[in-house]
Amino acid sequence: TYPGTFTTPGFLVPPGRSSIDLTVTSGSSSWNQTLDVTEGNDPLVSGHRAFETIDMITDNYDFRYCGDPRYTVAAEAMRDRLLALGYDHVEVTQSNDSSASHIQNVVAYKWGRVYPDEWIVIGGHFDIADFPSAPGGGTHEGALDDTSGSTVSLEVAEGLVRVEWDR
């Protein structure tokens, strides 16, 4: 659902497509158009931004094992980045479970226009696997576990915040 003044929709199009056929229907009226596919200057999801994010996380927030002070620094940095992207509210939460009190979550909220009490949830962990973790152990950057997942979560978050949603 877009407001009446909205004039520039964005589309995620499979690679290799040079055009898409679009049909817009309202009541008994419809409009058909073939649109040429062009890449915008600022796509919702960007491999270039993802590469910069993974670089930033591995360079600035390595050794982010649960319970390590650098884990808290990384959580606060993620909070600040999500706030800078334009989320309505972002917080770092601490687990209430005494056996997992070292676990923190970064939670970002963007209120929906129509159904603000309904949620779309996307998540992932941002701590890194310990060195003795199987199979093969972790790395101090957490390249596979879980810098790659954190990067995807942040890239999706950047795309989602730029669109007005009903929920």
GROMACS .gro file of N, CA and C in nm:
model
  501
    1THR      N    1   0.085  -0.118   0.000
    1THR     CA    2   0.000   0.000   0.000
    1THR      C    3   0.089   0.123   0.000
    2TYR      N    4   0.072   0.208  -0.099
    2TYR     CA    5   0.151   0.330  -0.109
    2TYR      C    6   0.058   0.451  -0.098
    3PRO      N    7   0.107   0.563  -0.042
    3PRO     CA    8   0.025   0.684  -0.040
    3PRO      C    9   0.003   0.734  -0.183
    4GLY      N   10  -0.102   0.812  -0.203
    4GLY     CA   11  -0.136   0.863  -0.335
    4GLY      C   12  -0.027   0.947  -0.400
    5THR      N   13   0.062   1.004  -0.322
    5THR     CA   14   0.169   1.088  -0.376
    5THR      C   15   0.293   1.009  -0.416
    6PHE      N   16   0.295   0.878  -0.389
    6PHE     CA   17   0.412   0.796  -0.418
    6PHE      C   18   0.425   0.777  -0.569
    7THR      N   19   0.544   0.808  -0.624
    7THR     CA   20   0.561   0.801  -0.769
    7THR      C   21   0.677   0.713  -0.815
    8THR      N   22   0.763   0.669  -0.726
    8THR     CA   23   0.882   0.595  -0.769
    8THR      C   24   0.896   0.464  -0.693
    9PRO      N   25   0.829   0.359  -0.738
    9PRO     CA   26   0.844   0.231  -0.669
    9PRO      C   27   0.979   0.168  -0.703
   10GLY      N   28   1.027   0.084  -0.615
   10GLY     CA   29   1.148   0.006  -0.642
   10GLY      C   30   1.110  -0.140  -0.652
   11PHE      N   31   1.183  -0.215  -0.732
   11PHE     CA   32   1.155  -0.357  -0.751
   11PHE      C   33   1.284  -0.436  -0.735
   12LEU      N   34   1.275  -0.554  -0.675
   12LEU     CA   35   1.386  -0.648  -0.676
   12LEU      C   36   1.363  -0.737  -0.797
   13VAL      N   37   1.457  -0.736  -0.890
   13VAL     CA   38   1.442  -0.806  -1.016
   13VAL      C   39   1.554  -0.910  -1.028
   14PRO      N   40   1.521  -1.031  -1.072
   14PRO     CA   41   1.627  -1.132  -1.089
   14PRO      C   42   1.734  -1.083  -1.187
   15PRO      N   43   1.858  -1.122  -1.166
   15PRO     CA   44   1.965  -1.081  -1.256
   15PRO      C   45   1.938  -1.124  -1.399
   16GLY      N   46   1.985  -1.044  -1.493
   16GLY     CA   47   1.973  -1.078  -1.635
   16GLY      C   48   1.847  -1.029  -1.701
   17ARG      N   49   1.755  -0.972  -1.625
   17ARG     CA   50   1.630  -0.921  -1.684
   17ARG      C   51   1.653  -0.781  -1.735
   18SER      N   52   1.612  -0.753  -1.857
   18SER     CA   53   1.625  -0.617  -1.912
   18SER      C   54   1.494  -0.540  -1.902
   19SER      N   55   1.383  -0.612  -1.876
   19SER     CA   56   1.254  -0.545  -1.861
   19SER      C   57   1.162  -0.633  -1.777
   20ILE      N   58   1.057  -0.570  -1.724
   20ILE     CA   59   0.952  -0.642  -1.653
   20ILE      C   60   0.817  -0.591  -1.701
   21ASP      N   61   0.718  -0.679  -1.701
   21ASP     CA   62   0.581  -0.641  -1.735
   21ASP      C   63   0.507  -0.614  -1.606
   22LEU      N   64   0.450  -0.496  -1.595
   22LEU     CA   65   0.382  -0.454  -1.474
   22LEU      C   66   0.235  -0.430  -1.503
   23THR      N   67   0.148  -0.483  -1.417
   23THR     CA   68   0.005  -0.458  -1.426
   23THR      C   69  -0.041  -0.401  -1.293
   24VAL      N   70  -0.107  -0.286  -1.296
   24VAL     CA   71  -0.162  -0.223  -1.177
   24VAL      C   72  -0.313  -0.226  -1.192
   25THR      N   73  -0.382  -0.280  -1.088
   25THR     CA   74  -0.526  -0.291  -1.093
   25THR      C   75  -0.586  -0.216  -0.975
   26SER      N   76  -0.691  -0.139  -1.003
   26SER     CA   77  -0.765  -0.068  -0.900
   26SER      C   78  -0.912  -0.079  -0.936
   27GLY      N   79  -0.985  -0.154  -0.854
   27GLY     CA   80  -1.126  -0.175  -0.885
   27GLY      C   81  -1.139  -0.250  -1.017
   28SER      N   82  -1.216  -0.195  -1.111
   28SER     CA   83  -1.234  -0.261  -1.241
   28SER      C   84  -1.137  -0.208  -1.346
   29SER      N   85  -1.052  -0.113  -1.309
   29SER     CA   86  -0.955  -0.055  -1.404
   29SER      C   87  -0.819  -0.121  -1.386
   30SER      N   88  -0.746  -0.134  -1.496
   30SER     CA   89  -0.609  -0.183  -1.486
   30SER      C   90  -0.522  -0.112  -1.589
   31TRP      N   91  -0.393  -0.112  -1.561
   31TRP     CA   92  -0.294  -0.044  -1.644
   31TRP      C   93  -0.178  -0.140  -1.663
   32ASN      N   94  -0.133  -0.158  -1.787
   32ASN     CA   95  -0.022  -0.247  -1.817
   32ASN      C   96   0.092  -0.166  -1.877
   33GLN      N   97   0.213  -0.203  -1.838
   33GLN     CA   98   0.329  -0.131  -1.890
   33GLN      C   99   0.450  -0.224  -1.885
   34THR      N  100   0.534  -0.218  -1.986
   34THR     CA  101   0.663  -0.286  -1.982
   34THR      C  102   0.766  -0.183  -1.939
   35LEU      N  103   0.841  -0.216  -1.833
   35LEU     CA  104   0.939  -0.123  -1.776
   35LEU      C  105   1.080  -0.174  -1.803
   36ASP      N  106   1.168  -0.084  -1.846
   36ASP     CA  107   1.309  -0.119  -1.861
   36ASP      C  108   1.371  -0.128  -1.723
   37VAL      N  109   1.458  -0.224  -1.705
   37VAL     CA  110   1.525  -0.244  -1.578
   37VAL      C  111   1.656  -0.165  -1.578
   38THR      N  112   1.669  -0.079  -1.479
   38THR     CA  113   1.794  -0.005  -1.460
   38THR      C  114   1.830  -0.015  -1.313
   39GLU      N  115   1.958  -0.011  -1.283
   39GLU     CA  116   2.000  -0.014  -1.143
   39GLU      C  117   2.007   0.129  -1.094
   40GLY      N  118   1.941   0.154  -0.983
   40GLY     CA  119   1.943   0.288  -0.925
   40GLY      C  120   2.077   0.319  -0.861
   41ASN      N  121   2.095   0.443  -0.826
   41ASN     CA  122   2.219   0.485  -0.762
   41ASN      C  123   2.228   0.439  -0.617
   42ASP      N  124   2.114   0.406  -0.557
   42ASP     CA  125   2.112   0.371  -0.416
   42ASP      C  126   2.016   0.254  -0.394
   43PRO      N  127   2.055   0.132  -0.437
   43PRO     CA  128   1.962   0.019  -0.425
   43PRO      C  129   1.934  -0.017  -0.279
   44LEU      N  130   1.819  -0.082  -0.256
   44LEU     CA  131   1.782  -0.121  -0.120
   44LEU      C  132   1.884  -0.217  -0.060
   45VAL      N  133   1.932  -0.311  -0.139
   45VAL     CA  134   2.031  -0.408  -0.094
   45VAL      C  135   2.150  -0.397  -0.187
   46SER      N  136   2.269  -0.386  -0.130
   46SER     CA  137   2.388  -0.361  -0.212
   46SER      C  138   2.504  -0.451  -0.169
   47GLY      N  139   2.559  -0.522  -0.263
   47GLY     CA  140   2.677  -0.603  -0.236
   47GLY      C  141   2.796  -0.517  -0.195
   48HIS      N  142   2.807  -0.398  -0.253
   48HIS     CA  143   2.917  -0.309  -0.217
   48HIS      C  144   2.905  -0.265  -0.070
   49ARG      N  145   2.784  -0.228  -0.028
   49ARG     CA  146   2.764  -0.190   0.112
   49ARG      C  147   2.791  -0.309   0.204
   50ALA      N  148   2.748  -0.429   0.162
   50ALA     CA  149   2.771  -0.548   0.243
   50ALA      C  150   2.921  -0.572   0.261
   51PHE      N  151   2.998  -0.555   0.155
   51PHE     CA  152   3.143  -0.572   0.165
   51PHE      C  153   3.202  -0.471   0.263
   52GLU      N  154   3.157  -0.345   0.255
   52GLU     CA  155   3.205  -0.242   0.348
   52GLU      C  156   3.167  -0.276   0.492
   53THR      N  157   3.047  -0.330   0.511
   53THR     CA  158   3.001  -0.367   0.646
   53THR      C  159   3.084  -0.481   0.702
   54ILE      N  160   3.108  -0.583   0.622
   54ILE     CA  161   3.187  -0.697   0.671
   54ILE      C  162   3.329  -0.653   0.705
   55ASP      N  163   3.382  -0.562   0.624
   55ASP     CA  164   3.514  -0.505   0.651
   55ASP      C  165   3.513  -0.429   0.784
   56MET      N  166   3.411  -0.346   0.805
   56MET     CA  167   3.401  -0.266   0.926
   56MET      C  168   3.389  -0.355   1.050
   57ILE      N  169   3.306  -0.460   1.041
   57ILE     CA  170   3.286  -0.548   1.157
   57ILE      C  171   3.415  -0.623   1.189
   58THR      N  172   3.480  -0.680   1.088
   58THR     CA  173   3.601  -0.759   1.115
   58THR      C  174   3.717  -0.670   1.161
   59ASP      N  175   3.725  -0.548   1.109
   59ASP     CA  176   3.834  -0.458   1.148
   59ASP      C  177   3.814  -0.395   1.286
   60ASN      N  178   3.690  -0.358   1.318
   60ASN     CA  179   3.664  -0.280   1.439
   60ASN      C  180   3.606  -0.358   1.556
   61TYR      N  181   3.545  -0.473   1.530
   61TYR     CA  182   3.473  -0.543   1.636
   61TYR      C  183   3.509  -0.691   1.639
   62ASP      N  184   3.638  -0.722   1.634
   62ASP     CA  185   3.679  -0.861   1.647
   62ASP      C  186   3.681  -0.899   1.795
   63PHE      N  187   3.704  -1.022   1.825
   63PHE     CA  188   3.706  -1.075   1.962
   63PHE      C  189   3.576  -1.047   2.038
   64ARG      N  190   3.462  -1.050   1.970
   64ARG     CA  191   3.335  -1.023   2.037
   64ARG      C  192   3.269  -1.152   2.087
   65TYR      N  193   3.340  -1.219   2.176
   65TYR     CA  194   3.287  -1.338   2.241
   65TYR      C  195   3.188  -1.296   2.348
   66CYS      N  196   3.082  -1.376   2.368
   66CYS     CA  197   2.985  -1.346   2.474
   66CYS      C  198   3.058  -1.327   2.606
   67GLY      N  199   3.027  -1.221   2.677
   67GLY     CA  200   3.087  -1.194   2.806
   67GLY      C  201   3.211  -1.106   2.798
   68ASP      N  202   3.275  -1.097   2.683
   68ASP     CA  203   3.392  -1.011   2.666
   68ASP      C  204   3.343  -0.866   2.655
   69PRO      N  205   3.413  -0.770   2.714
   69PRO     CA  206   3.371  -0.629   2.703
   69PRO      C  207   3.357  -0.582   2.558
   70ARG      N  208   3.434  -0.642   2.465
   70ARG     CA  209   3.424  -0.602   2.324
   70ARG      C  210   3.291  -0.645   2.263
   71TYR      N  211   3.227  -0.745   2.322
   71TYR     CA  212   3.093  -0.789   2.281
   71TYR      C  213   2.993  -0.675   2.305
   72THR      N  214   3.001  -0.613   2.422
   72THR     CA  215   2.913  -0.501   2.456
   72THR      C  216   2.942  -0.381   2.366
   73VAL      N  217   3.068  -0.354   2.339
   73VAL     CA  218   3.105  -0.244   2.249
   73VAL      C  219   3.046  -0.268   2.110
   74ALA      N  220   3.053  -0.392   2.061
   74ALA     CA  221   2.996  -0.425   1.930
   74ALA      C  222   2.844  -0.408   1.930
   75ALA      N  223   2.777  -0.450   2.038
   75ALA     CA  224   2.632  -0.434   2.048
   75ALA      C  225   2.593  -0.287   2.046
   76GLU      N  226   2.665  -0.206   2.119
   76GLU     CA  227   2.637  -0.062   2.121
   76GLU      C  228   2.664   0.002   1.985
   77ALA      N  229   2.766  -0.044   1.914
   77ALA     CA  230   2.794   0.008   1.780
   77ALA      C  231   2.682  -0.029   1.683
   78MET      N  232   2.630  -0.152   1.693
   78MET     CA  233   2.518  -0.192   1.608
   78MET      C  234   2.395  -0.107   1.640
   79ARG      N  235   2.371  -0.084   1.769
   79ARG     CA  236   2.259   0.002   1.807
   79ARG      C  237   2.274   0.140   1.742
   80ASP      N  238   2.392   0.198   1.753
   80ASP     CA  239   2.415   0.332   1.697
   80ASP      C  240   2.397   0.333   1.546
   81ARG      N  241   2.443   0.226   1.479
   81ARG     CA  242   2.428   0.221   1.334
   81ARG      C  243   2.280   0.213   1.295
   82LEU      N  244   2.203   0.131   1.365
   82LEU     CA  245   2.060   0.118   1.334
   82LEU      C  246   1.986   0.249   1.362
   83LEU      N  247   2.023   0.319   1.468
   83LEU     CA  248   1.963   0.451   1.495
   83LEU      C  249   1.996   0.548   1.383
   84ALA      N  250   2.121   0.546   1.337
   84ALA     CA  251   2.163   0.636   1.229
   84ALA      C  252   2.090   0.605   1.098
   85LEU      N  253   2.051   0.479   1.079
   85LEU     CA  254   1.976   0.443   0.959
   85LEU      C  255   1.835   0.500   0.961
   86GLY      N  256   1.783   0.530   1.082
   86GLY     CA  257   1.650   0.590   1.090
   86GLY      C  258   1.544   0.506   1.157
   87TYR      N  259   1.582   0.402   1.230
   87TYR     CA  260   1.482   0.325   1.303
   87TYR      C  261   1.420   0.410   1.412
   88ASP      N  262   1.292   0.382   1.444
   88ASP     CA  263   1.219   0.461   1.542
   88ASP      C  264   1.274   0.444   1.683
   89HIS      N  265   1.318   0.324   1.715
   89HIS     CA  266   1.371   0.295   1.849
   89HIS      C  267   1.466   0.176   1.836
   90VAL      N  268   1.581   0.184   1.903
   90VAL     CA  269   1.677   0.073   1.905
   90VAL      C  270   1.728   0.058   2.047
   91GLU      N  271   1.737  -0.066   2.094
   91GLU     CA  272   1.788  -0.089   2.229
   91GLU      C  273   1.873  -0.214   2.233
   92VAL      N  274   1.966  -0.216   2.328
   92VAL     CA  275   2.044  -0.335   2.358
   92VAL      C  276   1.982  -0.396   2.482
   93THR      N  277   1.937  -0.521   2.471
   93THR     CA  278   1.873  -0.588   2.583
   93THR      C  279   1.967  -0.692   2.641
   94GLN      N  280   1.950  -0.721   2.767
   94GLN     CA  281   2.029  -0.820   2.839
   94GLN      C  282   1.938  -0.937   2.873
   95SER      N  283   1.987  -1.059   2.859
   95SER     CA  284   1.907  -1.177   2.892
   95SER      C  285   1.872  -1.177   3.040
   96ASN      N  286   1.746  -1.215   3.071
   96ASN     CA  287   1.702  -1.228   3.210
   96ASN      C  288   1.730  -1.366   3.267
   97ASP      N  289   1.773  -1.459   3.183
   97ASP     CA  290   1.802  -1.596   3.225
   97ASP      C  291   1.939  -1.597   3.294
   98SER      N  292   1.944  -1.640   3.420
   98SER     CA  293   2.070  -1.635   3.495
   98SER      C  294   2.179  -1.721   3.432
   99SER      N  295   2.141  -1.826   3.358
   99SER     CA  296   2.242  -1.909   3.293
   99SER      C  297   2.290  -1.849   3.161
  100ALA      N  298   2.225  -1.743   3.117
  100ALA     CA  299   2.264  -1.679   2.990
  100ALA      C  300   2.270  -1.527   3.007
  101SER      N  301   2.307  -1.481   3.127
  101SER     CA  302   2.305  -1.336   3.154
  101SER      C  303   2.406  -1.259   3.071
  102HIS      N  304   2.499  -1.328   3.008
  102HIS     CA  305   2.600  -1.263   2.925
  102HIS      C  306   2.549  -1.234   2.784
  103ILE      N  307   2.430  -1.282   2.751
  103ILE     CA  308   2.377  -1.267   2.615
  103ILE      C  309   2.304  -1.134   2.602
  104GLN      N  310   2.337  -1.062   2.495
  104GLN     CA  311   2.272  -0.934   2.465
  104GLN      C  312   2.206  -0.943   2.328
  105ASN      N  313   2.101  -0.866   2.309
  105ASN     CA  314   2.035  -0.856   2.180
  105ASN      C  315   2.025  -0.709   2.143
  106VAL      N  316   2.037  -0.682   2.014
  106VAL     CA  317   2.015  -0.548   1.963
  106VAL      C  318   1.881  -0.553   1.890
  107VAL      N  319   1.785  -0.474   1.936
  107VAL     CA  320   1.650  -0.480   1.884
  107VAL      C  321   1.614  -0.344   1.826
  108ALA      N  322   1.576  -0.343   1.697
  108ALA     CA  323   1.540  -0.219   1.629
  108ALA      C  324   1.392  -0.224   1.593
  109TYR      N  325   1.325  -0.111   1.609
  109TYR     CA  326   1.182  -0.101   1.581
  109TYR      C  327   1.157   0.008   1.477
  110LYS      N  328   1.070  -0.025   1.383
  110LYS     CA  329   1.016   0.075   1.290
  110LYS      C  330   0.866   0.050   1.288
  111TRP      N  331   0.790   0.145   1.335
  111TRP     CA  332   0.646   0.126   1.351
  111TRP      C  333   0.579   0.124   1.214
  112GLY      N  334   0.486   0.031   1.196
  112GLY     CA  335   0.407   0.023   1.073
  112GLY      C  336   0.304   0.135   1.069
  113ARG      N  337   0.265   0.173   0.948
  113ARG     CA  338   0.168   0.281   0.933
  113ARG      C  339   0.026   0.237   0.963
  114VAL      N  340  -0.009   0.115   0.925
  114VAL     CA  341  -0.146   0.069   0.936
  114VAL      C  342  -0.166  -0.024   1.057
  115TYR      N  343  -0.072  -0.114   1.081
  115TYR     CA  344  -0.082  -0.213   1.188
  115TYR      C  345   0.041  -0.205   1.278
  116PRO      N  346   0.055  -0.099   1.356
  116PRO     CA  347   0.177  -0.085   1.437
  116PRO      C  348   0.193  -0.190   1.546
  117ASP      N  349   0.086  -0.264   1.577
  117ASP     CA  350   0.094  -0.368   1.680
  117ASP      C  351   0.131  -0.505   1.622
  118GLU      N  352   0.150  -0.515   1.490
  118GLU     CA  353   0.192  -0.639   1.427
  118GLU      C  354   0.338  -0.622   1.384
  119TRP      N  355   0.415  -0.730   1.389
  119TRP     CA  356   0.559  -0.719   1.368
  119TRP      C  357   0.607  -0.809   1.256
  120ILE      N  358   0.713  -0.766   1.193
  120ILE     CA  359   0.794  -0.849   1.105
  120ILE      C  360   0.928  -0.860   1.177
  121VAL      N  361   0.974  -0.981   1.202
  121VAL     CA  362   1.096  -1.000   1.281
  121VAL      C  363   1.204  -1.063   1.194
  122ILE      N  364   1.321  -1.003   1.197
  122ILE     CA  365   1.439  -1.056   1.130
  122ILE      C  366   1.550  -1.055   1.232
  123GLY      N  367   1.626  -1.161   1.241
  123GLY     CA  368   1.728  -1.162   1.344
  123GLY      C  369   1.846  -1.251   1.311
  124GLY      N  370   1.942  -1.244   1.398
  124GLY     CA  371   2.063  -1.324   1.387
  124GLY      C  372   2.152  -1.291   1.504
  125HIS      N  373   2.253  -1.374   1.529
  125HIS     CA  374   2.343  -1.345   1.640
  125HIS      C  375   2.467  -1.272   1.589
  126PHE      N  376   2.531  -1.195   1.676
  126PHE     CA  377   2.649  -1.119   1.633
  126PHE      C  378   2.773  -1.153   1.712
  127ASP      N  379   2.759  -1.243   1.811
  127ASP     CA  380   2.880  -1.288   1.880
  127ASP      C  381   2.954  -1.384   1.787
  128ILE      N  382   3.076  -1.420   1.824
  128ILE     CA  383   3.154  -1.509   1.738
  128ILE      C  384   3.181  -1.641   1.807
  129ALA      N  385   3.204  -1.745   1.726
  129ALA     CA  386   3.230  -1.879   1.778
  129ALA      C  387   3.365  -1.881   1.848
  130ASP      N  388   3.370  -1.952   1.960
  130ASP     CA  389   3.497  -1.968   2.032
  130ASP      C  390   3.597  -2.046   1.947
  131PHE      N  391   3.724  -2.026   1.974
  131PHE     CA  392   3.830  -2.095   1.900
  131PHE      C  393   3.811  -2.247   1.895
  132PRO      N  394   3.775  -2.314   2.007
  132PRO     CA  395   3.763  -2.459   1.999
  132PRO      C  396   3.632  -2.509   1.938
  133SER      N  397   3.549  -2.420   1.887
  133SER     CA  398   3.420  -2.462   1.832
  133SER      C  399   3.439  -2.557   1.714
  134ALA      N  400   3.352  -2.656   1.709
  134ALA     CA  401   3.355  -2.749   1.594
  134ALA      C  402   3.263  -2.696   1.486
  135PRO      N  403   3.280  -2.726   1.361
  135PRO     CA  404   3.396  -2.795   1.306
  135PRO      C  405   3.504  -2.694   1.268
  136GLY      N  406   3.622  -2.712   1.310
  136GLY     CA  407   3.733  -2.630   1.264
  136GLY      C  408   3.762  -2.508   1.348
  137GLY      N  409   3.680  -2.476   1.447
  137GLY     CA  410   3.707  -2.364   1.535
  137GLY      C  411   3.666  -2.230   1.478
  138GLY      N  412   3.660  -2.132   1.565
  138GLY     CA  413   3.623  -1.997   1.525
  138GLY      C  414   3.746  -1.914   1.495
  139THR      N  415   3.724  -1.792   1.452
  139THR     CA  416   3.832  -1.697   1.430
  139THR      C  417   3.803  -1.574   1.514
  140HIS      N  418   3.903  -1.494   1.544
  140HIS     CA  419   3.878  -1.377   1.627
  140HIS      C  420   3.794  -1.273   1.555
  141GLU      N  421   3.787  -1.278   1.421
  141GLU     CA  422   3.698  -1.187   1.347
  141GLU      C  423   3.557  -1.242   1.338
  142GLY      N  424   3.541  -1.374   1.351
  142GLY     CA  425   3.410  -1.435   1.335
  142GLY      C  426   3.362  -1.432   1.192
  143ALA      N  427   3.454  -1.444   1.097
  143ALA     CA  428   3.420  -1.427   0.956
  143ALA      C  429   3.300  -1.511   0.914
  144LEU      N  430   3.297  -1.638   0.955
  144LEU     CA  431   3.184  -1.723   0.919
  144LEU      C  432   3.079  -1.726   1.028
  145ASP      N  433   3.120  -1.715   1.152
  145ASP     CA  434   3.026  -1.730   1.262
  145ASP      C  435   3.047  -1.616   1.361
  146ASP      N  436   2.987  -1.507   1.349
  146ASP     CA  437   2.879  -1.485   1.256
  146ASP      C  438   2.887  -1.346   1.191
  147THR      N  439   3.004  -1.305   1.149
  147THR     CA  440   3.014  -1.176   1.082
  147THR      C  441   2.934  -1.177   0.952
  148SER      N  442   2.935  -1.287   0.881
  148SER     CA  443   2.859  -1.293   0.755
  148SER      C  444   2.710  -1.276   0.782
  149GLY      N  445   2.658  -1.343   0.886
  149GLY     CA  446   2.516  -1.329   0.920
  149GLY      C  447   2.482  -1.190   0.972
  150SER      N  448   2.573  -1.131   1.051
  150SER     CA  449   2.551  -0.995   1.101
  150SER      C  450   2.547  -0.896   0.985
  151THR      N  451   2.633  -0.919   0.887
  151THR     CA  452   2.636  -0.832   0.769
  151THR      C  453   2.505  -0.839   0.693
  152VAL      N  454   2.455  -0.961   0.671
  152VAL     CA  455   2.328  -0.977   0.601
  152VAL      C  456   2.216  -0.909   0.679
  153SER      N  457   2.213  -0.929   0.811
  153SER     CA  458   2.108  -0.866   0.893
  153SER      C  459   2.114  -0.714   0.882
  154LEU      N  460   2.234  -0.657   0.888
  154LEU     CA  461   2.247  -0.511   0.878
  154LEU      C  462   2.211  -0.460   0.738
  155GLU      N  463   2.247  -0.535   0.636
  155GLU     CA  464   2.213  -0.494   0.498
  155GLU      C  465   2.063  -0.497   0.476
  156VAL      N  466   1.998  -0.602   0.524
  156VAL     CA  467   1.852  -0.611   0.514
  156VAL      C  468   1.787  -0.499   0.595
  157ALA      N  469   1.841  -0.472   0.715
  157ALA     CA  470   1.788  -0.364   0.799
  157ALA      C  471   1.798  -0.230   0.727
  158GLU      N  472   1.908  -0.208   0.655
  158GLU     CA  473   1.923  -0.082   0.581
  158GLU      C  474   1.818  -0.070   0.471
  159GLY      N  475   1.790  -0.180   0.403
  159GLY     CA  476   1.686  -0.176   0.300
  159GLY      C  477   1.547  -0.160   0.357
  160LEU      N  478   1.517  -0.231   0.466
  160LEU     CA  479   1.383  -0.227   0.524
  160LEU      C  480   1.346  -0.090   0.581
  161VAL      N  481   1.442  -0.020   0.639
  161VAL     CA  482   1.412   0.108   0.704
  161VAL      C  483   1.375   0.214   0.599
  162ARG      N  484   1.414   0.194   0.477
  162ARG     CA  485   1.392   0.295   0.372
  162ARG      C  486   1.257   0.282   0.304
  163VAL      N  487   1.178   0.184   0.345
  163VAL     CA  488   1.046   0.160   0.286
  163VAL      C  489   0.940   0.176   0.393
  164GLU      N  490   0.829   0.238   0.359
  164GLU     CA  491   0.717   0.249   0.452
  164GLU      C  492   0.638   0.119   0.448
  165TRP      N  493   0.614   0.061   0.563
  165TRP     CA  494   0.545  -0.067   0.573
  165TRP      C  495   0.413  -0.052   0.647
  166ASP      N  496   0.317  -0.138   0.615
  166ASP     CA  497   0.191  -0.141   0.689
  166ASP      C  498   0.212  -0.199   0.828
  167ARG      N  499   0.305  -0.294   0.841
  167ARG     CA  500   0.333  -0.361   0.969
  167ARG      C  501   0.467  -0.319   1.020
   0.00000   0.00000   0.00000
